Amino acid sequence: MAEKKNLPHNHGRINFIIEDSLPDDAAINGVSDAMKQLGDPTRLRIFWYLCHTEECVLDIAAAVKMTSPAISHHLRLLKAAGLITSRREGKEMLYKAADSDLAQALHHMIENIAEITCPE
Amino acid sequence: MAEKKNLPHNHGRINFIIEDSLPDDAAINGVSDAMKQLGDPTRLRIFWYLCHTEECVLDIAAAVKMTSPAISHHLRLLKAAGLITSRREGKEMLYKAADSDLAQALHHMIENIAEITCPE
DNA sequence: ATTTCGATTAAATGATTGTTTAATCGTTGA
DNA sequence: TCAACGATTAAACAATCATTTAATCGAAAT
């Protein structure tokens, strides 16, 4: 609900509109937590990769040219954020993008932004 | 173009599909740079705020309850990323979200994710 | 010109975070 | 059960980054 707040300067706008545009901490943290994961180029590359295929750790490591402990670390963060899932198959752990609204929204947004920031 | 790469494990998938889903560094960095800005809760709050109103530094600082030097620092980063613009009016600097495809795409995505991560 | 006010910059600090190396865990097959 | 392999964890290190305090800059007004 709109609550009045005394700002240092009054620029003649209607205050409750300003207040309503400030979301609560839960919403802010929920969004920024998801964005923080993809703010790291390595995790973004991994997530993007796993949006298109299911892979084991060694193959992911080879694809992005990093060591497997480093990949494991990033996979754990992505999983904690609910962006990917994993299942065991023999000795291997297979990862892929989560089948959730959040993961799909981020996937679409990434492709959208990629078009914008990379003309042609 | 699809280039074959020898992955440690072959899971019976078609390799060029995997390769095509790995975008180049320019696309990755362009996207992750934009996301990194909004991965910080303070900058996300500021950006969201400036998507709905145009404000001076002191008012932004009061709205998010932080000092003006801290706000200035974040505004500089957001501006460098092309997410906000500024103009001078007397002694004050007024900031608002940029009128760009990138900024609008991020704005819509934020509201979209906020709905997902914050049921109700 | 000097005072005032808003905004920015600089230096310093504290915290977070990504990567590496080495060691450990879990599963499979000999 | 023991050896081999894939994955994870731990500790350590380097690097990045957000915030604070103090100082400086820019514009406007007395």
PDB file of N, CA and C in Angstrom, chain A residues 3 19 27 33 36-37 50 62-63 69 79 84-85 91 102 104 119:
ATOM      1  N   GLU A   3       2.562   4.421   1.006  1.00  0.00           N
ATOM      2  CA  GLU A   3       2.840   5.134   2.240  1.00  0.00           C
ATOM      3  C   GLU A   3       3.648   6.375   1.927  1.00  0.00           C
ATOM      4  N   GLU A  19       6.206   5.699  -4.188  1.00  0.00           N
ATOM      5  CA  GLU A  19       6.279   4.674  -3.161  1.00  0.00           C
ATOM      6  C   GLU A  19       5.858   3.317  -3.696  1.00  0.00           C
ATOM      7  N   ALA A  27      10.810  -9.367  -2.862  1.00  0.00           N
ATOM      8  CA  ALA A  27      10.801  -9.337  -4.323  1.00  0.00           C
ATOM      9  C   ALA A  27      12.168  -8.950  -4.867  1.00  0.00           C
ATOM     10  N   ASP A  33      18.848 -12.297  -6.638  1.00  0.00           N
ATOM     11  CA  ASP A  33      19.536 -13.574  -6.442  1.00  0.00           C
ATOM     12  C   ASP A  33      19.607 -14.360  -7.749  1.00  0.00           C
ATOM     13  N   LYS A  36      22.046 -12.535 -10.092  1.00  0.00           N
ATOM     14  CA  LYS A  36      23.448 -12.616  -9.684  1.00  0.00           C
ATOM     15  C   LYS A  36      24.109 -13.871 -10.247  1.00  0.00           C
ATOM     16  N   GLN A  37      23.352 -14.927 -10.315  1.00  0.00           N
ATOM     17  CA  GLN A  37      23.910 -16.175 -10.847  1.00  0.00           C
ATOM     18  C   GLN A  37      24.358 -16.007 -12.288  1.00  0.00           C
ATOM     19  N   LEU A  50      23.216 -25.664 -20.692  1.00  0.00           N
ATOM     20  CA  LEU A  50      22.311 -26.669 -20.132  1.00  0.00           C
ATOM     21  C   LEU A  50      20.856 -26.410 -20.501  1.00  0.00           C
ATOM     22  N   ALA A  62      34.919 -29.400 -20.264  1.00  0.00           N
ATOM     23  CA  ALA A  62      35.634 -29.347 -21.538  1.00  0.00           C
ATOM     24  C   ALA A  62      35.028 -28.284 -22.451  1.00  0.00           C
ATOM     25  N   ALA A  63      33.700 -28.184 -22.430  1.00  0.00           N
ATOM     26  CA  ALA A  63      33.022 -27.242 -23.321  1.00  0.00           C
ATOM     27  C   ALA A  63      33.373 -25.797 -22.974  1.00  0.00           C
ATOM     28  N   PRO A  69      36.509 -29.093 -10.702  1.00  0.00           N
ATOM     29  CA  PRO A  69      36.111 -28.498  -9.420  1.00  0.00           C
ATOM     30  C   PRO A  69      35.468 -27.132  -9.594  1.00  0.00           C
ATOM     31  N   LYS A  79      22.266 -24.690  -9.003  1.00  0.00           N
ATOM     32  CA  LYS A  79      21.251 -25.611  -8.486  1.00  0.00           C
ATOM     33  C   LYS A  79      20.557 -25.019  -7.268  1.00  0.00           C
ATOM     34  N   ILE A  84      18.973 -25.128 -12.321  1.00  0.00           N
ATOM     35  CA  ILE A  84      19.299 -26.397 -12.969  1.00  0.00           C
ATOM     36  C   ILE A  84      18.934 -27.551 -12.040  1.00  0.00           C
ATOM     37  N   THR A  85      18.832 -28.741 -12.623  1.00  0.00           N
ATOM     38  CA  THR A  85      18.588 -29.953 -11.847  1.00  0.00           C
ATOM     39  C   THR A  85      19.652 -30.979 -12.211  1.00  0.00           C
ATOM     40  N   LYS A  91      28.367 -43.514 -12.801  1.00  0.00           N
ATOM     41  CA  LYS A  91      29.353 -42.688 -12.107  1.00  0.00           C
ATOM     42  C   LYS A  91      29.138 -41.205 -12.380  1.00  0.00           C
ATOM     43  N   LEU A 102      10.808 -19.964 -13.743  1.00  0.00           N
ATOM     44  CA  LEU A 102      11.940 -19.057 -13.570  1.00  0.00           C
ATOM     45  C   LEU A 102      13.035 -19.336 -14.596  1.00  0.00           C
ATOM     46  N   GLN A 104      12.855 -20.892 -17.431  1.00  0.00           N
ATOM     47  CA  GLN A 104      12.429 -20.617 -18.803  1.00  0.00           C
ATOM     48  C   GLN A 104      12.368 -19.122 -19.078  1.00  0.00           C
ATOM     49  N   PRO A 119      23.932  -6.949 -32.162  1.00  0.00           N
ATOM     50  CA  PRO A 119      23.267  -6.758 -33.449  1.00  0.00           C
ATOM     51  C   PRO A 119      23.939  -7.631 -34.499  1.00  0.00           C
TER      52      PRO A 119
END
